[in-house]
mmCIF file of C-alpha atoms in Angstrom:
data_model
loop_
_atom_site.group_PDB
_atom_site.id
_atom_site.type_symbol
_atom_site.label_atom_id
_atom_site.label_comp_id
_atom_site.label_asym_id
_atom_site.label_seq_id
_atom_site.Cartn_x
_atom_site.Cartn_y
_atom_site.Cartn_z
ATOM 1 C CA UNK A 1 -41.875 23.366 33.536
ATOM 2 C CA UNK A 2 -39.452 20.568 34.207
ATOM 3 C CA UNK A 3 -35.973 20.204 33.599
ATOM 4 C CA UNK A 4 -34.506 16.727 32.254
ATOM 5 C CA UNK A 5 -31.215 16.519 30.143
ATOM 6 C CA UNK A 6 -29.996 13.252 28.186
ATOM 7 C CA UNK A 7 -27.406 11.324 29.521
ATOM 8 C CA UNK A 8 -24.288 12.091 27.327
ATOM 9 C CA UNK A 9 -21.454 10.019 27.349
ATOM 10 C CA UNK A 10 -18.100 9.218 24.665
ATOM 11 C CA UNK A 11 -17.512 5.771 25.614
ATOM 12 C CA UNK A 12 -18.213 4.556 29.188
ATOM 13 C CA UNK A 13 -22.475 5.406 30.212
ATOM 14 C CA UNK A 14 -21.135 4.225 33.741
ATOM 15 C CA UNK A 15 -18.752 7.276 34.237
ATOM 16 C CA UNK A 16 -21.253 9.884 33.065
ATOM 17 C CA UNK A 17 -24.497 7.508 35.276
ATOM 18 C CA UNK A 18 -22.177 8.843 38.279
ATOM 19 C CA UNK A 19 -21.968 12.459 37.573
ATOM 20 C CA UNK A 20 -26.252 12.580 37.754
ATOM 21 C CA UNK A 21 -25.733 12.756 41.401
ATOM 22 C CA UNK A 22 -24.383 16.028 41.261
ATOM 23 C CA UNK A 23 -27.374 17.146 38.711
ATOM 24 C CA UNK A 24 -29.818 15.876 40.749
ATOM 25 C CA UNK A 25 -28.537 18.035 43.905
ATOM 26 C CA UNK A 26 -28.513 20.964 41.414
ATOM 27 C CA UNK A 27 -31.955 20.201 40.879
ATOM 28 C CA UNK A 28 -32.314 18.176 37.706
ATOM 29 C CA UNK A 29 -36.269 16.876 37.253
ATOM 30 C CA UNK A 30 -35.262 13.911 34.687
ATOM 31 C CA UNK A 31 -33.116 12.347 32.920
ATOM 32 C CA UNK A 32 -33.259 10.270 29.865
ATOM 33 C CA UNK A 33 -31.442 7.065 28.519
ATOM 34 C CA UNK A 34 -30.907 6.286 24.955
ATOM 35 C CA UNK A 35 -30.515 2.923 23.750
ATOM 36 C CA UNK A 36 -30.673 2.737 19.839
ATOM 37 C CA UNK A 37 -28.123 -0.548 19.482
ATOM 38 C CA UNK A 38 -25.816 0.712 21.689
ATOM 39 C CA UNK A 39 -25.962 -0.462 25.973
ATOM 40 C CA UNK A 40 -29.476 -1.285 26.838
ATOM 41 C CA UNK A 41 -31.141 1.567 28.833
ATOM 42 C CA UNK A 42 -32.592 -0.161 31.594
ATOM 43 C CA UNK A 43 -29.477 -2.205 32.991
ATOM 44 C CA UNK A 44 -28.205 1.940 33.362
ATOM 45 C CA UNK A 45 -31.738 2.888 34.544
ATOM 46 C CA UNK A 46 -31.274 0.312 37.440
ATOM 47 C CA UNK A 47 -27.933 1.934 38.169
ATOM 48 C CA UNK A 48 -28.798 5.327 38.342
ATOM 49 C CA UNK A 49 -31.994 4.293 40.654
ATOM 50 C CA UNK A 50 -29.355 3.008 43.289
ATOM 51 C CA UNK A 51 -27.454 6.354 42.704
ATOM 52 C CA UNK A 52 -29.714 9.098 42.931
ATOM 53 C CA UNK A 53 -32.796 9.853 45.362
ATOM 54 C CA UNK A 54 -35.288 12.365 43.690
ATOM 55 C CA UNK A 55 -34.618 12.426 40.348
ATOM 56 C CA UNK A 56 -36.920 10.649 37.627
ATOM 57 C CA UNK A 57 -35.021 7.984 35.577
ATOM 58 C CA UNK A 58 -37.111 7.750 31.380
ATOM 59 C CA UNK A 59 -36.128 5.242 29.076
ATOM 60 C CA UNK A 60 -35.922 6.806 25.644
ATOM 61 C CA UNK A 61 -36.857 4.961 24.084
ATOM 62 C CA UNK A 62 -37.279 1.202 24.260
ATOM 63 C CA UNK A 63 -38.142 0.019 20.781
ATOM 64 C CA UNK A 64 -41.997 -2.058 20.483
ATOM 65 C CA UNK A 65 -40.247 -4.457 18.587
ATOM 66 C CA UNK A 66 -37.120 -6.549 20.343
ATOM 67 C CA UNK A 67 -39.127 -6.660 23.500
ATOM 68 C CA UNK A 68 -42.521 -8.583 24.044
ATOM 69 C CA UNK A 69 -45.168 -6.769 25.904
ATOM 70 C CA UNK A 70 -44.468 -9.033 28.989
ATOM 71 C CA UNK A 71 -40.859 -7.817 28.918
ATOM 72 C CA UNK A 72 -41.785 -4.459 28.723
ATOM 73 C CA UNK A 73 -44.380 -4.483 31.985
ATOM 74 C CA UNK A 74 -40.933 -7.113 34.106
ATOM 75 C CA UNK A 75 -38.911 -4.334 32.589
ATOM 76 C CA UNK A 76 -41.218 -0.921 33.624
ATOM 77 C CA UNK A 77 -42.371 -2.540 37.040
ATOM 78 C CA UNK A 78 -39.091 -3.165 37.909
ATOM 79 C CA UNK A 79 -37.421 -0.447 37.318
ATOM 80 C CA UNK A 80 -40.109 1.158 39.104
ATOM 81 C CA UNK A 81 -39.640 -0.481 42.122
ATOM 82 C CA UNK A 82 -36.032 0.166 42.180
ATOM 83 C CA UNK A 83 -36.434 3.155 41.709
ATOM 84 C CA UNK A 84 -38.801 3.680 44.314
ATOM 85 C CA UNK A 85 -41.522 4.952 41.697
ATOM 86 C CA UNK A 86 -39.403 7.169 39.629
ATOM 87 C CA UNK A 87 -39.772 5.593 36.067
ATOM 88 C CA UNK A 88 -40.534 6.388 33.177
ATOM 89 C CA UNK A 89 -40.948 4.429 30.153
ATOM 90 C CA UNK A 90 -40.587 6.249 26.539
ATOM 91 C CA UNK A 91 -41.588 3.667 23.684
ATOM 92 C CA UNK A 92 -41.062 4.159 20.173
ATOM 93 C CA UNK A 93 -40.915 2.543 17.005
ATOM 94 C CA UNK A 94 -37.054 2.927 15.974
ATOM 95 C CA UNK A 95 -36.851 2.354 12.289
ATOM 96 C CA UNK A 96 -36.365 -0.350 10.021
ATOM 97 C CA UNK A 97 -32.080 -0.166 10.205
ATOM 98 C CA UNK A 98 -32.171 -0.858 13.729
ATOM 99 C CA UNK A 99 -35.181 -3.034 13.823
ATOM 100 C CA UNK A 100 -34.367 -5.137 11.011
ATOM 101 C CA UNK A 101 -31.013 -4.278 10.369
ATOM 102 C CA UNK A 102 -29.576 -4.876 14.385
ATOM 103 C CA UNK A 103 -33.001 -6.830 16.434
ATOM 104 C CA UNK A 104 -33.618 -8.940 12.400
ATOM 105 C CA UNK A 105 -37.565 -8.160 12.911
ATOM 106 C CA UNK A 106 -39.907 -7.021 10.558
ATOM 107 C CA UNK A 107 -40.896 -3.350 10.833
ATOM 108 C CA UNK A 108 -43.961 -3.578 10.601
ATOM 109 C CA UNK A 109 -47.466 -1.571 11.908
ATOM 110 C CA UNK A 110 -45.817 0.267 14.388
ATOM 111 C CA UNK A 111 -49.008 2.400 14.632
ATOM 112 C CA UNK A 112 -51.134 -0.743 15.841
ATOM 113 C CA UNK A 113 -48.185 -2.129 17.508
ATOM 114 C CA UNK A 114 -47.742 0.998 19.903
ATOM 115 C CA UNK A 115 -51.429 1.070 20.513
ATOM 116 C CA UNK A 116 -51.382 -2.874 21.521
ATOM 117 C CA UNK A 117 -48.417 -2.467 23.904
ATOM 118 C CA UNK A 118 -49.409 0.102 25.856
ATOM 119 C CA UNK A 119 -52.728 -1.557 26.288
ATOM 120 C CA UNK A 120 -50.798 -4.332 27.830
ATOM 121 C CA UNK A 121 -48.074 -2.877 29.584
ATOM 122 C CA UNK A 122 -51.020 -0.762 31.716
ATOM 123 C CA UNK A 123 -53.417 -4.429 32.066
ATOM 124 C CA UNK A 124 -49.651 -6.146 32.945
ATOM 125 C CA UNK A 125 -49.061 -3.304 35.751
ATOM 126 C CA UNK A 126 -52.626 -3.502 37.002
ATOM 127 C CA UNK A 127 -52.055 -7.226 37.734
ATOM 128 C CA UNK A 128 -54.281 -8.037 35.034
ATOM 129 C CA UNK A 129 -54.393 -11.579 33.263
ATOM 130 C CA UNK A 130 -52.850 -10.391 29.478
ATOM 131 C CA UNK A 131 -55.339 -11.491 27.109
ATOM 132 C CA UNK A 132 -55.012 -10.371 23.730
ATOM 133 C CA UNK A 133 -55.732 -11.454 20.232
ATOM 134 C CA UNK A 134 -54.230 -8.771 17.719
ATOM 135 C CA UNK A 135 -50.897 -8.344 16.565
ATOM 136 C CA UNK A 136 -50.216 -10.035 20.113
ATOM 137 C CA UNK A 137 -51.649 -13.383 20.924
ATOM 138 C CA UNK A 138 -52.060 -14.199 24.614
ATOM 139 C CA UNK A 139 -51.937 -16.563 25.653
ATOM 140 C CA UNK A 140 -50.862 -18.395 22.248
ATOM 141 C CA UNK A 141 -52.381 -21.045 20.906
ATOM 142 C CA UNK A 142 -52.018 -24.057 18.292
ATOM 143 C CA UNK A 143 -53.814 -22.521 15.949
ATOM 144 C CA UNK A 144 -51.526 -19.115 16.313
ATOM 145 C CA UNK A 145 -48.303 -21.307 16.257
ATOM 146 C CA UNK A 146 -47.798 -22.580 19.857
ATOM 147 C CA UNK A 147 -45.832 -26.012 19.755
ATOM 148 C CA UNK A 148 -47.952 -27.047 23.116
ATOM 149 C CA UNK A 149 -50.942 -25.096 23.063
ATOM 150 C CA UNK A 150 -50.339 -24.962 27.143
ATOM 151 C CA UNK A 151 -50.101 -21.595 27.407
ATOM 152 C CA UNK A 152 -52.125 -19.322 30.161
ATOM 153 C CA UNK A 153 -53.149 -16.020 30.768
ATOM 154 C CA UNK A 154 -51.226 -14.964 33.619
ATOM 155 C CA UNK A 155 -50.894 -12.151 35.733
ATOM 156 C CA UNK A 156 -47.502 -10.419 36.923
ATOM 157 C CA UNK A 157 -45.936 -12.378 40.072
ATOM 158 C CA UNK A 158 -44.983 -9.132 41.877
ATOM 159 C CA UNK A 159 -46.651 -6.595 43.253
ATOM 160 C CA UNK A 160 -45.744 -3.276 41.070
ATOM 161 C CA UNK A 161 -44.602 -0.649 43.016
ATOM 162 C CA UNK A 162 -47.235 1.911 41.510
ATOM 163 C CA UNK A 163 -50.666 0.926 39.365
ATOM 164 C CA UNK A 164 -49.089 2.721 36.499
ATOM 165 C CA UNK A 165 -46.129 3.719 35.230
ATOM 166 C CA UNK A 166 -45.746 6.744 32.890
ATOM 167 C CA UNK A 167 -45.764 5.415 29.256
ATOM 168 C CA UNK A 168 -44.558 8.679 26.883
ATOM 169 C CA UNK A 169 -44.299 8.008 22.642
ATOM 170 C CA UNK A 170 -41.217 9.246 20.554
ATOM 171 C CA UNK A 171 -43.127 10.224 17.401
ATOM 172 C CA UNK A 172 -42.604 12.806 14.774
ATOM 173 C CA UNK A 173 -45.327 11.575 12.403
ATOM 174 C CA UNK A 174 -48.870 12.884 12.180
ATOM 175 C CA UNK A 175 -50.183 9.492 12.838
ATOM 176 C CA UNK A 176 -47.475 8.969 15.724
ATOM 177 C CA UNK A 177 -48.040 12.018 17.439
ATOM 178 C CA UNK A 178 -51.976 11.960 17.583
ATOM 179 C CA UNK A 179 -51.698 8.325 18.621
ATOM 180 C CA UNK A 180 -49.499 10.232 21.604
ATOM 181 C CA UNK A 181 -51.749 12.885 21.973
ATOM 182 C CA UNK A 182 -54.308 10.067 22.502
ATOM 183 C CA UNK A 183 -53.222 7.265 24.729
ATOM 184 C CA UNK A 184 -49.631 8.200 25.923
ATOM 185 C CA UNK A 185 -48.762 9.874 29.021
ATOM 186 C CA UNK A 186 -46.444 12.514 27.290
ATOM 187 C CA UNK A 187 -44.670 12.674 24.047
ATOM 188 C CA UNK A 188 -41.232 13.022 23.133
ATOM 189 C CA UNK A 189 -40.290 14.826 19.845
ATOM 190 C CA UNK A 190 -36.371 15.348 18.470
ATOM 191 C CA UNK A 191 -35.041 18.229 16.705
ATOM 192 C CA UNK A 192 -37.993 20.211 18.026
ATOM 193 C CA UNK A 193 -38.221 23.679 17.010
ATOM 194 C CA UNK A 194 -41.298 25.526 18.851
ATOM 195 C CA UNK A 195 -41.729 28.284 16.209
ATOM 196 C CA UNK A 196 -42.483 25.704 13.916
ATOM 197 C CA UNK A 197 -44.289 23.203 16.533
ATOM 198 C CA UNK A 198 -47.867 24.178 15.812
ATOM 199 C CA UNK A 199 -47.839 24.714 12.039
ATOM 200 C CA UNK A 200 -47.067 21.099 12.257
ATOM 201 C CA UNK A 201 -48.237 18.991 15.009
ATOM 202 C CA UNK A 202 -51.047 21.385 16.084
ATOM 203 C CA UNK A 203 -53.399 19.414 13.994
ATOM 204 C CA UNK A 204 -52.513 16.188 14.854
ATOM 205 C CA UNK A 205 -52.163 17.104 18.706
ATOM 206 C CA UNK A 206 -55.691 18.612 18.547
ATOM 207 C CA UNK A 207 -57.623 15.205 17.163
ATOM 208 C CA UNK A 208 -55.529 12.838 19.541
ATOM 209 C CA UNK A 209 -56.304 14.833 22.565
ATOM 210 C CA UNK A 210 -59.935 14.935 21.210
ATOM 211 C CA UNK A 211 -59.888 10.965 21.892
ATOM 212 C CA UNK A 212 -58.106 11.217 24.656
ATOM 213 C CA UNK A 213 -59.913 9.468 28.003
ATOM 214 C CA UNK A 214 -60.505 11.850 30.984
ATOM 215 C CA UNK A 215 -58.514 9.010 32.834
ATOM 216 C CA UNK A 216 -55.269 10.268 31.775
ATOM 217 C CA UNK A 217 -53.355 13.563 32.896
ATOM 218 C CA UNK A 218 -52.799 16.101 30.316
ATOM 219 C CA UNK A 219 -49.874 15.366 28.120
ATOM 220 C CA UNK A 220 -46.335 15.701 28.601
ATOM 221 C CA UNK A 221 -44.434 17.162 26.125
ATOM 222 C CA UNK A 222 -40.351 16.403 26.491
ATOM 223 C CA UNK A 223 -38.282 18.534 24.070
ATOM 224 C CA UNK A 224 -35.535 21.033 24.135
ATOM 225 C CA UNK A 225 -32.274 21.156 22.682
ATOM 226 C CA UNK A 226 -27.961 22.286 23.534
ATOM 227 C CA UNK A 227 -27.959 24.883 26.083
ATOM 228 C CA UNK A 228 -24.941 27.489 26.434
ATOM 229 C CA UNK A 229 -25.566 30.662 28.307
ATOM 230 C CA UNK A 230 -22.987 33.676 27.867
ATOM 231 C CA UNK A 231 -22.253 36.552 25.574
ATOM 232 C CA UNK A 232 -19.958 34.974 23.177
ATOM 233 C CA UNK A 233 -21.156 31.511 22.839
ATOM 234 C CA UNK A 234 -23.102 31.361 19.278
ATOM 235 C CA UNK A 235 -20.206 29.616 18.145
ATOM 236 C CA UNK A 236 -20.991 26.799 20.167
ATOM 237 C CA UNK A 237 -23.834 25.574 18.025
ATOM 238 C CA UNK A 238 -21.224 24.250 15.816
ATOM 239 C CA UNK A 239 -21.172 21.565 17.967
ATOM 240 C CA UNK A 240 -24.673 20.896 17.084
ATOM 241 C CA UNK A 241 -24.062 20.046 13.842
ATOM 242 C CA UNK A 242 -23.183 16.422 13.958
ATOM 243 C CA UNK A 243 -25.977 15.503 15.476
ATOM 244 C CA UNK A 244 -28.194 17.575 13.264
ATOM 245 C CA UNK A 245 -26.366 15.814 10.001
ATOM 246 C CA UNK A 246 -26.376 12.427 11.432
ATOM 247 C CA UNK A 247 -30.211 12.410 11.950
ATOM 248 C CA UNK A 248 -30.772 14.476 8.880
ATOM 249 C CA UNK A 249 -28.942 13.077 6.439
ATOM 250 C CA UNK A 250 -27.269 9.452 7.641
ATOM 251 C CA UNK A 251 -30.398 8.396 10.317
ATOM 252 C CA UNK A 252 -32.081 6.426 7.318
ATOM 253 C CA UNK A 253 -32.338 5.883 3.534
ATOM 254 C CA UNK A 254 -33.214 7.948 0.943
ATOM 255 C CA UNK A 255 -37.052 8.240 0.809
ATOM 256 C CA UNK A 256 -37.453 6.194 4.096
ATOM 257 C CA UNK A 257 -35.739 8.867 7.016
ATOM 258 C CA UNK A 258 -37.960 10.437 9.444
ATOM 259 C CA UNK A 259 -36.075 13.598 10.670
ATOM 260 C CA UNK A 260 -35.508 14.466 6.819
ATOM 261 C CA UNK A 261 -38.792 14.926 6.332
ATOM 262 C CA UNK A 262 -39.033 16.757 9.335
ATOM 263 C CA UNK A 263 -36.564 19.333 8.136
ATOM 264 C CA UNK A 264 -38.402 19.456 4.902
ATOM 265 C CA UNK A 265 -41.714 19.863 6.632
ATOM 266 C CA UNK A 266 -39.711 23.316 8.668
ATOM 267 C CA UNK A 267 -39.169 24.859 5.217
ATOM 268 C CA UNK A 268 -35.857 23.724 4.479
ATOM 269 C CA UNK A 269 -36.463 20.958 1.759
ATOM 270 C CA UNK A 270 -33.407 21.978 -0.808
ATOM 271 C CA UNK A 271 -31.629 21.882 2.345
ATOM 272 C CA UNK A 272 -32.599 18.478 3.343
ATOM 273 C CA UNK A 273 -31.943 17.195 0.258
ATOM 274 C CA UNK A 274 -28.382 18.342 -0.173
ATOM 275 C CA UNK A 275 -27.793 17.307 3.739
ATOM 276 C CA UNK A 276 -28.766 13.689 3.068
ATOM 277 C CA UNK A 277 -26.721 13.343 -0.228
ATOM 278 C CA UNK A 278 -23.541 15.188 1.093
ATOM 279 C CA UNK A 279 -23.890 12.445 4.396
ATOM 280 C CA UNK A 280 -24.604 9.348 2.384
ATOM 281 C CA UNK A 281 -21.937 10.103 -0.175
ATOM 282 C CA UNK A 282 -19.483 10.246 2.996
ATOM 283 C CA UNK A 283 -18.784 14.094 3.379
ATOM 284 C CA UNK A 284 -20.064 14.609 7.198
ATOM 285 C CA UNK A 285 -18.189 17.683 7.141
ATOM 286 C CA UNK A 286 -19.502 18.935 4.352
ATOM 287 C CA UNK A 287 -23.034 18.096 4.923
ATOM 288 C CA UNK A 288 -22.670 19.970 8.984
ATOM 289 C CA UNK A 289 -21.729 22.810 7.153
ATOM 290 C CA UNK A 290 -24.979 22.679 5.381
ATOM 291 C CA UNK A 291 -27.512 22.731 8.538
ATOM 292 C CA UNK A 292 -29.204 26.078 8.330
ATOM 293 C CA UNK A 293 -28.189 28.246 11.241
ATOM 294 C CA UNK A 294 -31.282 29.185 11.522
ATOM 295 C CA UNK A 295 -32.952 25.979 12.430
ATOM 296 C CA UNK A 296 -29.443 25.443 14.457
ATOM 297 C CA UNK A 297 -30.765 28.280 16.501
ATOM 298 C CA UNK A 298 -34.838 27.471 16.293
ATOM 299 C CA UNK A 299 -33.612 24.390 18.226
ATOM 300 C CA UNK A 300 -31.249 25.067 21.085
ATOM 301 C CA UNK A 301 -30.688 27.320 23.634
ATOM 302 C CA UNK A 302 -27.402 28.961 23.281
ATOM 303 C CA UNK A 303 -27.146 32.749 23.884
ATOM 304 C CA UNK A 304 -26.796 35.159 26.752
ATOM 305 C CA UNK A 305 -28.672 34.639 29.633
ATOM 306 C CA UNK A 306 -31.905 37.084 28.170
ATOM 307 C CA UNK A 307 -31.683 35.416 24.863
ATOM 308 C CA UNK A 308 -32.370 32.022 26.698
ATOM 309 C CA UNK A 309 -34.968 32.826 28.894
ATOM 310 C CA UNK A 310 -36.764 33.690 25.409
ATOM 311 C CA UNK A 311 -36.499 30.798 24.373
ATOM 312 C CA UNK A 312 -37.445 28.898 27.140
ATOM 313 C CA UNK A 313 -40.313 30.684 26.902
ATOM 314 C CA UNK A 314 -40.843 29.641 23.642
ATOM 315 C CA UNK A 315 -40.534 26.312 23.945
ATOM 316 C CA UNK A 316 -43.151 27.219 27.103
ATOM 317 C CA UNK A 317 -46.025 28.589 24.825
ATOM 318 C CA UNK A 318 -45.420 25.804 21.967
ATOM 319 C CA UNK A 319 -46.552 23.187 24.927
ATOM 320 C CA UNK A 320 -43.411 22.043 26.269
ATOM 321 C CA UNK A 321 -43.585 20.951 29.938
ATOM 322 C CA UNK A 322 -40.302 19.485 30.190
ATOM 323 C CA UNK A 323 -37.121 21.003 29.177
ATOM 324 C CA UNK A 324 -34.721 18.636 27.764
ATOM 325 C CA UNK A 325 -31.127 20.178 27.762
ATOM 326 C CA UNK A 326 -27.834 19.104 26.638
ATOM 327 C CA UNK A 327 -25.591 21.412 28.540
ATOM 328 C CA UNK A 328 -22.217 22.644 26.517
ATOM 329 C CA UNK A 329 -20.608 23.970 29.963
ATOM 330 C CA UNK A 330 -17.847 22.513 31.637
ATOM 331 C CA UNK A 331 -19.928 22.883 35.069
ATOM 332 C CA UNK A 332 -22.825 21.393 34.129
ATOM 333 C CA UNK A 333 -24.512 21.680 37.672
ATOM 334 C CA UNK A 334 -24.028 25.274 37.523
ATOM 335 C CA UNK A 335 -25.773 25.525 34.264
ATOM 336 C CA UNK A 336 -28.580 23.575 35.523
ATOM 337 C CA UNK A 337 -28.940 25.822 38.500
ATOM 338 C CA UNK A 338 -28.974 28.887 36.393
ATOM 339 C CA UNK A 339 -31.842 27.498 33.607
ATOM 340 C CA UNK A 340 -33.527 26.364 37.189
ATOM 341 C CA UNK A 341 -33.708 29.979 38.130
ATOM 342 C CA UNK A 342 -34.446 31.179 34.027
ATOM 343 C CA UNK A 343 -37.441 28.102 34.206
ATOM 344 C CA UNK A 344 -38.443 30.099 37.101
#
């Protein structure tokens, strides 16, 4: 099992970019760069390349939408290269506030979107001519809305530094996560809670990794939560409960929000319910209070040092094969050393 963390930061990504350094020597596997409509992930990506030595630099996630597949292979192959093969690339669909609301795109068949760029982004790495003529049209032509009609299928100029780059799928979905389970190299779920993991996804994990081709490595699974490791510490999973509200009850609309149904799908549908309306109706507070400890402690890793090597080893046996921490420490390195030595 791998260790990978997000990269945290209140205002400035470059101040926090510089402390990875000191992960990475305490022997950090990954680490992960949001984007949502906030600094774009691979400018910081680049940066940390030139920063660190070992440690693997993911995207997640670039949305399938504000980028065109061409982008995305310029985009993965270069940050490859900088990176001297350390990339990876987590794609997802976003939702249709960012997409629409920030990029002004329509959301639309993200399912057959996904599928198309991958295909593309692997051709595009391979040095492939992209050819296509589904949602994408390559090369475009007067009949699909090309002014000239001069258009070419062309290869990448470069030379990529590997054939492929890692290409994982932020999903919570059935449909999303089989399609993962499928054609992705790993998958990365939020507010993941392993007891509940199979009762879910099992299904859905099962029939995409019955179409999955013998070409591809057995998935990755990315998921993990805060981490806090002493005797008295429970209370730090207050701290979790911004982020749990946000996504539960502001991350969306009523009847169109992702991680709601998520929650509702672990059992806690009055819960859910009361979440979103005390968020949208502008009582955060309120609505923090009204995460379920339960599921607060389902999903991190906050306890004394026993208590988290239990669940580690829960979040082992429900498939995960990279930990993804958010240390609540003021010495993180030291915390990553000591879940090192817990991962064993």
């Amino acid at each position: 099992m791998k260790l990978s963390m997000p990269l945290m930061y209140a205002g400035n990504p470059r101040e926090a970019a510089d402390q990875v350094t000191a992960l990475e020597a305490a022997g950090l596997d990954s680490v992960w760069i949001a984007e949502a409509y906030g600094f774009d992930s691979p400018t910081l990506m680049g940066y940390l390349a030139a920063k660190t030595e070992r440690i693997e630099i993911g995207a997640a996630i670039l949305n399938i939408y504000s980028r065109t597949p061409g982008t995305l292979i310029q985009t993965a192959a270069g940050l490859d290269n900088v990176s001297g093969g350390r990339a990876i690339i987590g794609l997802g669909a976003s939702g249709p506030q960012v997409i629409e609301g920030w990029h002004g795109l329509p959301y639309a068949k993200p399912l057959a979107r996904t599928r198309e760029v991958i295909e593309l982004m692997r051709a595009g790495i391979r040095r492939e001519k992209l050819e296509a003529d589904g949602i994408f049209k390559l090369p475009l032509t007067k009949e699909d809305g090309a002014v000239t009609g001069l258009g070419k299928a062309l290869k990448i100029l470069t030379h990529p530094e590997r054939p492929a780059v890692p290409i994982y799928i932020a999903g919570l979905g059935q449909k999303s996560v089989e399609q993962a389970a499928e054609i992705a190299d790993g998958w990365l779920p939020f507010l993941y809670a392993p007891e509940k993991a199979a009762s879910i996804w099992g299904d859905a994990l099962a029939a995409g990794a019955a179409k999955r081709s013998a070409d591809l490595a057995p998935l990755e699974v990315v998921a993990g939560g805060m981490c806090a490791i002493g005797e008295d510490v429970k209370g730090l999973l207050d701290f979790a409960r911004p982020l749990f509200a946000l996504y539960i009850g502001g991350m969306g609309a009523r009847g169109k929000n992702f991680y709601n149904d998520l929650a509702v799908q672990y059992g806690y549908e009055a819960e859910a319910r009361e979440i979103q309306d005390l968020y949208l109706d502008g009582k955060k507070k309120e609505a923090e209070a009204a995460i379920p400890l339960e599921l607060l402690e389902m999903a991190n890793l906050v306890g004394p040092a026993s208590y988290v090597k239990e669940r580690i080893e829960a979040f082992r046996e429900s498939g995960v094969t990279n930990l993804q921490i958010t240390p609540a420490a003021d010495d993180a390195p030291a915390l990553i050393r000591q879940v090192k030595e817990l991962i064993g």
